[in-house]
PDB file of C-alpha atoms in Angstrom:
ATOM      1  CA  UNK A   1      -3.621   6.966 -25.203  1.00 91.00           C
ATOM      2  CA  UNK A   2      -2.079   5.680 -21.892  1.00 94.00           C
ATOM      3  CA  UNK A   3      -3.144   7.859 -18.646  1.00 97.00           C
ATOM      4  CA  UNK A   4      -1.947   6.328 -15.594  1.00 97.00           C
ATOM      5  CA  UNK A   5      -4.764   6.605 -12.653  1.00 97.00           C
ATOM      6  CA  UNK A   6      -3.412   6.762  -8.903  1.00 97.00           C
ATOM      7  CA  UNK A   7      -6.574   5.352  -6.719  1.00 96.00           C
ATOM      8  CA  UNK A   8      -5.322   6.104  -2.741  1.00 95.00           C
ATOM      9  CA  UNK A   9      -7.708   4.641   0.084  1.00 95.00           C
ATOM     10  CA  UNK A  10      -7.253   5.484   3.453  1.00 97.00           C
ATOM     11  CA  UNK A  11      -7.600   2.391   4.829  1.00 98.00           C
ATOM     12  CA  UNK A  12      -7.178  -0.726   3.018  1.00 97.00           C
ATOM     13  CA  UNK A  13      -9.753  -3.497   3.594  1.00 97.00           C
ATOM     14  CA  UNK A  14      -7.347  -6.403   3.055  1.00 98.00           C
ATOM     15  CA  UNK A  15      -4.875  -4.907   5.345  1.00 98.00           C
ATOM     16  CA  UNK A  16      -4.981  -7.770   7.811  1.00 98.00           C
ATOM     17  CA  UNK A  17      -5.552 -10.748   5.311  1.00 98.00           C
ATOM     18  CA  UNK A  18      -1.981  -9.567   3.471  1.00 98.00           C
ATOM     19  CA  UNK A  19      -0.111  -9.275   7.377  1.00 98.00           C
ATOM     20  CA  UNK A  20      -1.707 -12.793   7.918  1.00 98.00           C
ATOM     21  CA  UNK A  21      -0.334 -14.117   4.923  1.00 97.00           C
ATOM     22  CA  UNK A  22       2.859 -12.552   5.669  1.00 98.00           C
ATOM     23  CA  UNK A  23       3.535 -14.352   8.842  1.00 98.00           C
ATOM     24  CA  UNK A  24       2.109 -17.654   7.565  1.00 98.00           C
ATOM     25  CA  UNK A  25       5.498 -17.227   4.455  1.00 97.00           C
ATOM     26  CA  UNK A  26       7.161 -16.227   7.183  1.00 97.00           C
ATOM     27  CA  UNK A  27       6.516 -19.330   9.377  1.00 97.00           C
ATOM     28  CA  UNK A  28       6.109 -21.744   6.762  1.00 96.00           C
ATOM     29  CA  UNK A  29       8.110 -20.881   3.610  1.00 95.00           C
ATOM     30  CA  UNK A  30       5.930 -23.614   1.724  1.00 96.00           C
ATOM     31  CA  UNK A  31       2.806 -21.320   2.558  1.00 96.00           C
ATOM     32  CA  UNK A  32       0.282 -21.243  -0.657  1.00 95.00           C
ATOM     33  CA  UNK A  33      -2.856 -19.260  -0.314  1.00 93.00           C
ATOM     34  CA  UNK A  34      -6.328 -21.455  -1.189  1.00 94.00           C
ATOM     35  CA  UNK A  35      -8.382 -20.466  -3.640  1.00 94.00           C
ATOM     36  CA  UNK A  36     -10.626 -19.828  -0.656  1.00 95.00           C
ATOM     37  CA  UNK A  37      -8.475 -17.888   0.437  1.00 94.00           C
ATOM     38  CA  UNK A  38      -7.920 -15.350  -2.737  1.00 95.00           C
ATOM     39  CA  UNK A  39     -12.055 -15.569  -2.495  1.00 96.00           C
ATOM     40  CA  UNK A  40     -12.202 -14.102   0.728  1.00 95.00           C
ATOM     41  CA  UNK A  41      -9.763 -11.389  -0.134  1.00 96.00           C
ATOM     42  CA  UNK A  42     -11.760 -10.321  -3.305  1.00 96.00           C
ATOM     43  CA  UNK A  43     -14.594 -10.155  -1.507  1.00 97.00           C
ATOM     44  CA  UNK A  44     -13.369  -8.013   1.458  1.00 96.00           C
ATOM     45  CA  UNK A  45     -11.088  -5.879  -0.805  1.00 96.00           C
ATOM     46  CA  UNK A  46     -14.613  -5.044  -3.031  1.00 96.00           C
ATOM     47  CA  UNK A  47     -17.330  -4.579  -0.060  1.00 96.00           C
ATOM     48  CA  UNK A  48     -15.242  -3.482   2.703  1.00 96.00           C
ATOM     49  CA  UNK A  49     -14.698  -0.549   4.373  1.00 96.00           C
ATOM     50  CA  UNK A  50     -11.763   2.228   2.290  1.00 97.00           C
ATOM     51  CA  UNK A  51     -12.634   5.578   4.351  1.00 97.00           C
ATOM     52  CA  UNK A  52     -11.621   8.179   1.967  1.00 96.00           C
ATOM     53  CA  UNK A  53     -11.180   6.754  -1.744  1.00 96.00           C
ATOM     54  CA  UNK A  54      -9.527   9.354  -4.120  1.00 96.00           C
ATOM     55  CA  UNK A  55      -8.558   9.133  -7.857  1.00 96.00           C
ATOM     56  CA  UNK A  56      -6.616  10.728 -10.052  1.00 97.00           C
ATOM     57  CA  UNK A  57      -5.944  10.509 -13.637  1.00 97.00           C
ATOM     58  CA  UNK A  58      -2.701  11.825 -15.148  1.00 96.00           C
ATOM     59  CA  UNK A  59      -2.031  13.344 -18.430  1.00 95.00           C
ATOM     60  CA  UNK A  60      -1.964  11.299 -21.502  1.00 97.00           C
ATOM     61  CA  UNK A  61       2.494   9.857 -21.304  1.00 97.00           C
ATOM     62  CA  UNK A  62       2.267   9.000 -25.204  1.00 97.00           C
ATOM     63  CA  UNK A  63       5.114  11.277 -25.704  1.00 96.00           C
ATOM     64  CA  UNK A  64       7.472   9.277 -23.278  1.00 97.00           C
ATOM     65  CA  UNK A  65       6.062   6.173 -24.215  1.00 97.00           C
ATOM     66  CA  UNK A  66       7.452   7.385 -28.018  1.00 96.00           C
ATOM     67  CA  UNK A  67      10.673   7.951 -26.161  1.00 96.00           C
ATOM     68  CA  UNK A  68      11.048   4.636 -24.429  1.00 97.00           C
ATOM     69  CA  UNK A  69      10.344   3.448 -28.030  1.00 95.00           C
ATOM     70  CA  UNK A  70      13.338   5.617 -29.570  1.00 96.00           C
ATOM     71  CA  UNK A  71      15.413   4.820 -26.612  1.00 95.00           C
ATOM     72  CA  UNK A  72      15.427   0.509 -27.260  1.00 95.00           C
ATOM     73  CA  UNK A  73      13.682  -1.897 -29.591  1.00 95.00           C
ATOM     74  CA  UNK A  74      13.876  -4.362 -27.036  1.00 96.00           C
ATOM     75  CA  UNK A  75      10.798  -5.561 -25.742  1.00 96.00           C
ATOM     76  CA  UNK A  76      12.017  -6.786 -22.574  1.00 97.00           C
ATOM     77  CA  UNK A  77      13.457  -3.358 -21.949  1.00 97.00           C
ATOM     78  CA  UNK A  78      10.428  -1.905 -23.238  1.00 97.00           C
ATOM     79  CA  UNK A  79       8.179  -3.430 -20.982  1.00 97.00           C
ATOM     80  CA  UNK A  80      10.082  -2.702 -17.860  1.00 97.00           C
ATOM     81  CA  UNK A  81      10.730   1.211 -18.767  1.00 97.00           C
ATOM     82  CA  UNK A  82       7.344   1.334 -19.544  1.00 97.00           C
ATOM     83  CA  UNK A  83       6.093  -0.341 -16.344  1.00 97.00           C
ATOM     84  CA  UNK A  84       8.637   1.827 -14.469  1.00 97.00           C
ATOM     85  CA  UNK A  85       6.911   4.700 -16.096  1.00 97.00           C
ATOM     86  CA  UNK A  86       3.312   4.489 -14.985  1.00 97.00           C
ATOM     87  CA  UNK A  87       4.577   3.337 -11.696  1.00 97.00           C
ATOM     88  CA  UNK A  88       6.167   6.515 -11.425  1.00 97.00           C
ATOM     89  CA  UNK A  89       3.355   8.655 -12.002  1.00 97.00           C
ATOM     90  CA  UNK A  90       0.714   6.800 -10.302  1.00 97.00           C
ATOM     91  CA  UNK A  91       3.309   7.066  -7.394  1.00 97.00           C
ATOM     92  CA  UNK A  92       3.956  10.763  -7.882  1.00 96.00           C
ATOM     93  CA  UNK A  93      -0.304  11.318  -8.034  1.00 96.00           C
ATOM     94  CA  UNK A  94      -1.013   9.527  -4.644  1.00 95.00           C
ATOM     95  CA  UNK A  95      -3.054  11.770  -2.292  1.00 96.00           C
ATOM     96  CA  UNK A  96      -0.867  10.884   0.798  1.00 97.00           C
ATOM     97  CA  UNK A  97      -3.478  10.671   3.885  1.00 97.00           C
ATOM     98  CA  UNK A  98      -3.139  11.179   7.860  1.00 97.00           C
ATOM     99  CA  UNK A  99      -2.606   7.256   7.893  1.00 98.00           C
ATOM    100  CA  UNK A 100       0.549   7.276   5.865  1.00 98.00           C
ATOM    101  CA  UNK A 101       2.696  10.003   7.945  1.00 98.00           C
ATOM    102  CA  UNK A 102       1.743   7.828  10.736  1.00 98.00           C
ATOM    103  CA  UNK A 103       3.047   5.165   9.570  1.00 98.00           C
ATOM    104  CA  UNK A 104       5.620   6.370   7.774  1.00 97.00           C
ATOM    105  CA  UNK A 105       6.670   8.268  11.512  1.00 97.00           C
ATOM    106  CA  UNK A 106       6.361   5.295  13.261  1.00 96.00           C
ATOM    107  CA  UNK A 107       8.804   2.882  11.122  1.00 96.00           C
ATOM    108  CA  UNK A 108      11.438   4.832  10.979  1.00 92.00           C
ATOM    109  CA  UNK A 109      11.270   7.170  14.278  1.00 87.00           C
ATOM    110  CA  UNK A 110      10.443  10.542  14.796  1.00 85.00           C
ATOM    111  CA  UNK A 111       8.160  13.127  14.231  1.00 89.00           C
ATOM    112  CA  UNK A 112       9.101  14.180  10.762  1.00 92.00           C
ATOM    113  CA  UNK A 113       5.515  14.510   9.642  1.00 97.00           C
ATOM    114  CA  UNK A 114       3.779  15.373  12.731  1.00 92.00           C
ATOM    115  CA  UNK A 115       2.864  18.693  10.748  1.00 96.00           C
ATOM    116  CA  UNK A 116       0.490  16.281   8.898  1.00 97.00           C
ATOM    117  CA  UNK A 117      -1.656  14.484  11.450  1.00 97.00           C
ATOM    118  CA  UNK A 118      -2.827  15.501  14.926  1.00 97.00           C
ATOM    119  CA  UNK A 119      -2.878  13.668  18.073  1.00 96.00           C
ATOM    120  CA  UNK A 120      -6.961  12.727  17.175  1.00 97.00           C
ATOM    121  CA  UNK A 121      -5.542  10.762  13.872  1.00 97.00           C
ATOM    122  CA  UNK A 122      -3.325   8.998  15.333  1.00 97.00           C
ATOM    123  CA  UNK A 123      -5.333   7.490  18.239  1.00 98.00           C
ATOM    124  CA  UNK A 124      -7.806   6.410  15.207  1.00 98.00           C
ATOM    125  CA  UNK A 125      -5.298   4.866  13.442  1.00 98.00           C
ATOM    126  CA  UNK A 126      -3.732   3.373  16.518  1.00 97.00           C
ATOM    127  CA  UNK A 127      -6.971   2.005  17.714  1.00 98.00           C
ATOM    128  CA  UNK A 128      -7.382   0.961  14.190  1.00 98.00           C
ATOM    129  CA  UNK A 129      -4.377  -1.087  13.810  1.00 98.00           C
ATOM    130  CA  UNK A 130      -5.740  -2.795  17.024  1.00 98.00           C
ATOM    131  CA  UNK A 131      -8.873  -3.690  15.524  1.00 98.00           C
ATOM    132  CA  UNK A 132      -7.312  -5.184  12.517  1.00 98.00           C
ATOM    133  CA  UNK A 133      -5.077  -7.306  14.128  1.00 98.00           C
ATOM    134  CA  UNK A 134      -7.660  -8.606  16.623  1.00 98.00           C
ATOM    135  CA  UNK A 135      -9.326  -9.875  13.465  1.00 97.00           C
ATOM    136  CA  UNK A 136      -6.272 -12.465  12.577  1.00 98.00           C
ATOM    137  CA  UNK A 137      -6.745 -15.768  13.623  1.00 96.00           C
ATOM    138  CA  UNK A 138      -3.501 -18.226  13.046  1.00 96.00           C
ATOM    139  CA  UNK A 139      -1.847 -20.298  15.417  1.00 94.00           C
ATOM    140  CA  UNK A 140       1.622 -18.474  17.363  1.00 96.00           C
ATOM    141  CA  UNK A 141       0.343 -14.932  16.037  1.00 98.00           C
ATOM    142  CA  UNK A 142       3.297 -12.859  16.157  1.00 98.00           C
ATOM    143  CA  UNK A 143       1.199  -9.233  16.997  1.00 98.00           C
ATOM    144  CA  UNK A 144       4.588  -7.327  16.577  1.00 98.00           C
ATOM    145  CA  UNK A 145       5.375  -8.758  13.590  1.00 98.00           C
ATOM    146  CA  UNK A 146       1.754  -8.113  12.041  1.00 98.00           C
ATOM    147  CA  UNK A 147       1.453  -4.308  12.886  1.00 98.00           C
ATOM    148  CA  UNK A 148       5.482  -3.994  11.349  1.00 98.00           C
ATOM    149  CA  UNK A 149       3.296  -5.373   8.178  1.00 98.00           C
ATOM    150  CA  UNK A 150       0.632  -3.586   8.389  1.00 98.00           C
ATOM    151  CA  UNK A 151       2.369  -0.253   9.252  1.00 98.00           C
ATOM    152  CA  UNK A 152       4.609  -1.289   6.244  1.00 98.00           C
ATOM    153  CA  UNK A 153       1.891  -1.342   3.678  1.00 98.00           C
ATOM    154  CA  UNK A 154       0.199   2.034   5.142  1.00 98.00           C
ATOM    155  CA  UNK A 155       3.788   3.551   5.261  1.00 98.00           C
ATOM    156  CA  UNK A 156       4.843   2.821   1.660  1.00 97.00           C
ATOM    157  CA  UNK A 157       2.460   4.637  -0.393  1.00 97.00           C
ATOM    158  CA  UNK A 158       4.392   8.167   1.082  1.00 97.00           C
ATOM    159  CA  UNK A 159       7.847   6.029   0.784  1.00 96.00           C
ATOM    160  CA  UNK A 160       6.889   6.038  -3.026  1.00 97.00           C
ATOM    161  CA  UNK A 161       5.365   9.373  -3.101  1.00 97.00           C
ATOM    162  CA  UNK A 162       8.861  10.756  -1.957  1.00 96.00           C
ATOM    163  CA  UNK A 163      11.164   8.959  -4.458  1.00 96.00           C
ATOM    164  CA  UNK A 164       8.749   9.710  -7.513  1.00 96.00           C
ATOM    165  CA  UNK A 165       8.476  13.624  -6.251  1.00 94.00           C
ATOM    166  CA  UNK A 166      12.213  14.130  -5.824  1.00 90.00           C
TER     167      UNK A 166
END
């Protein structure tokens, strides 16, 4: 009995250790994490700070799991409908926060969701962003490049929303 569970923080502790790593691929294609770093990550991704944390547990997809069964007896195929399926509903049960429409504004212009955040939430999230990149410490650091990251990974849980709710 497979129930897919969406978990959506509003802020993401690790935020600033993934736009690090980004620029460091970016930089140096050769770039491999240490096992200090994955370490540090863990351990700010369990203690640190997620604002508002909210879960939600969809119904029991047995029956379409029966259906991806009848549809192939690959198991190559199966696997990848199947992992396409709980995607799709852990997308389609994310509690999309003032942080997202932000985001989600700000990458790709306009004021689309301005319904969804006031002027308050978005100096928070601004000065956020800020704070997070002010804690990155690499050599040439590329601030326009890390906040593109950053608003990247705050924008995409509402990109994915979208597509699994249309």
């Amino acid at each position: 009995n497979i129930a897919p569970l969406s978990i959506t923080y509003e802020y993401d502790p690790c935020d600033y250790l993934k736009a690090k790593e980004f620029q460091l691929k970016r930089d140096n294609p050769e770039y491999k994490k240490s096992p200090q770093d994955d370490l540090i990550n863990m351990q700010t991704g369990v203690m640190g700070f997620k604002g508002k944390v909210k879960y939600h547990i969809s119904e029991c997809i047995n029956n379409e799991l029966d259906k991806i069964a009848e549809k192939t007896n690959n198991k190559n195929e199966q696997i990848t409908l199947i992992a396409a399926l709980i995607d799709h509903h852990i997308h389609k049960n994310f509690d999309i926060l003032p942080n997202n429409y932000i985001a989600y504004d700000e990458l790709w212009g306009g004021n689309h969701f301005n319904g969804k955040y006031t002027e308050k939430d978005k100096e928070k999230f601004e000065d956020y962003l800020d704070k997070q990149i002010r804690k990155i410490e690499i050599e040439n650091k590329d601030r326009a490049y890390l906040r593109l990251k950053i608003l990247e990974m705050y924008a995409n849980p509402l990109k994915n929303y979208l597509a699994a709710n249309s």
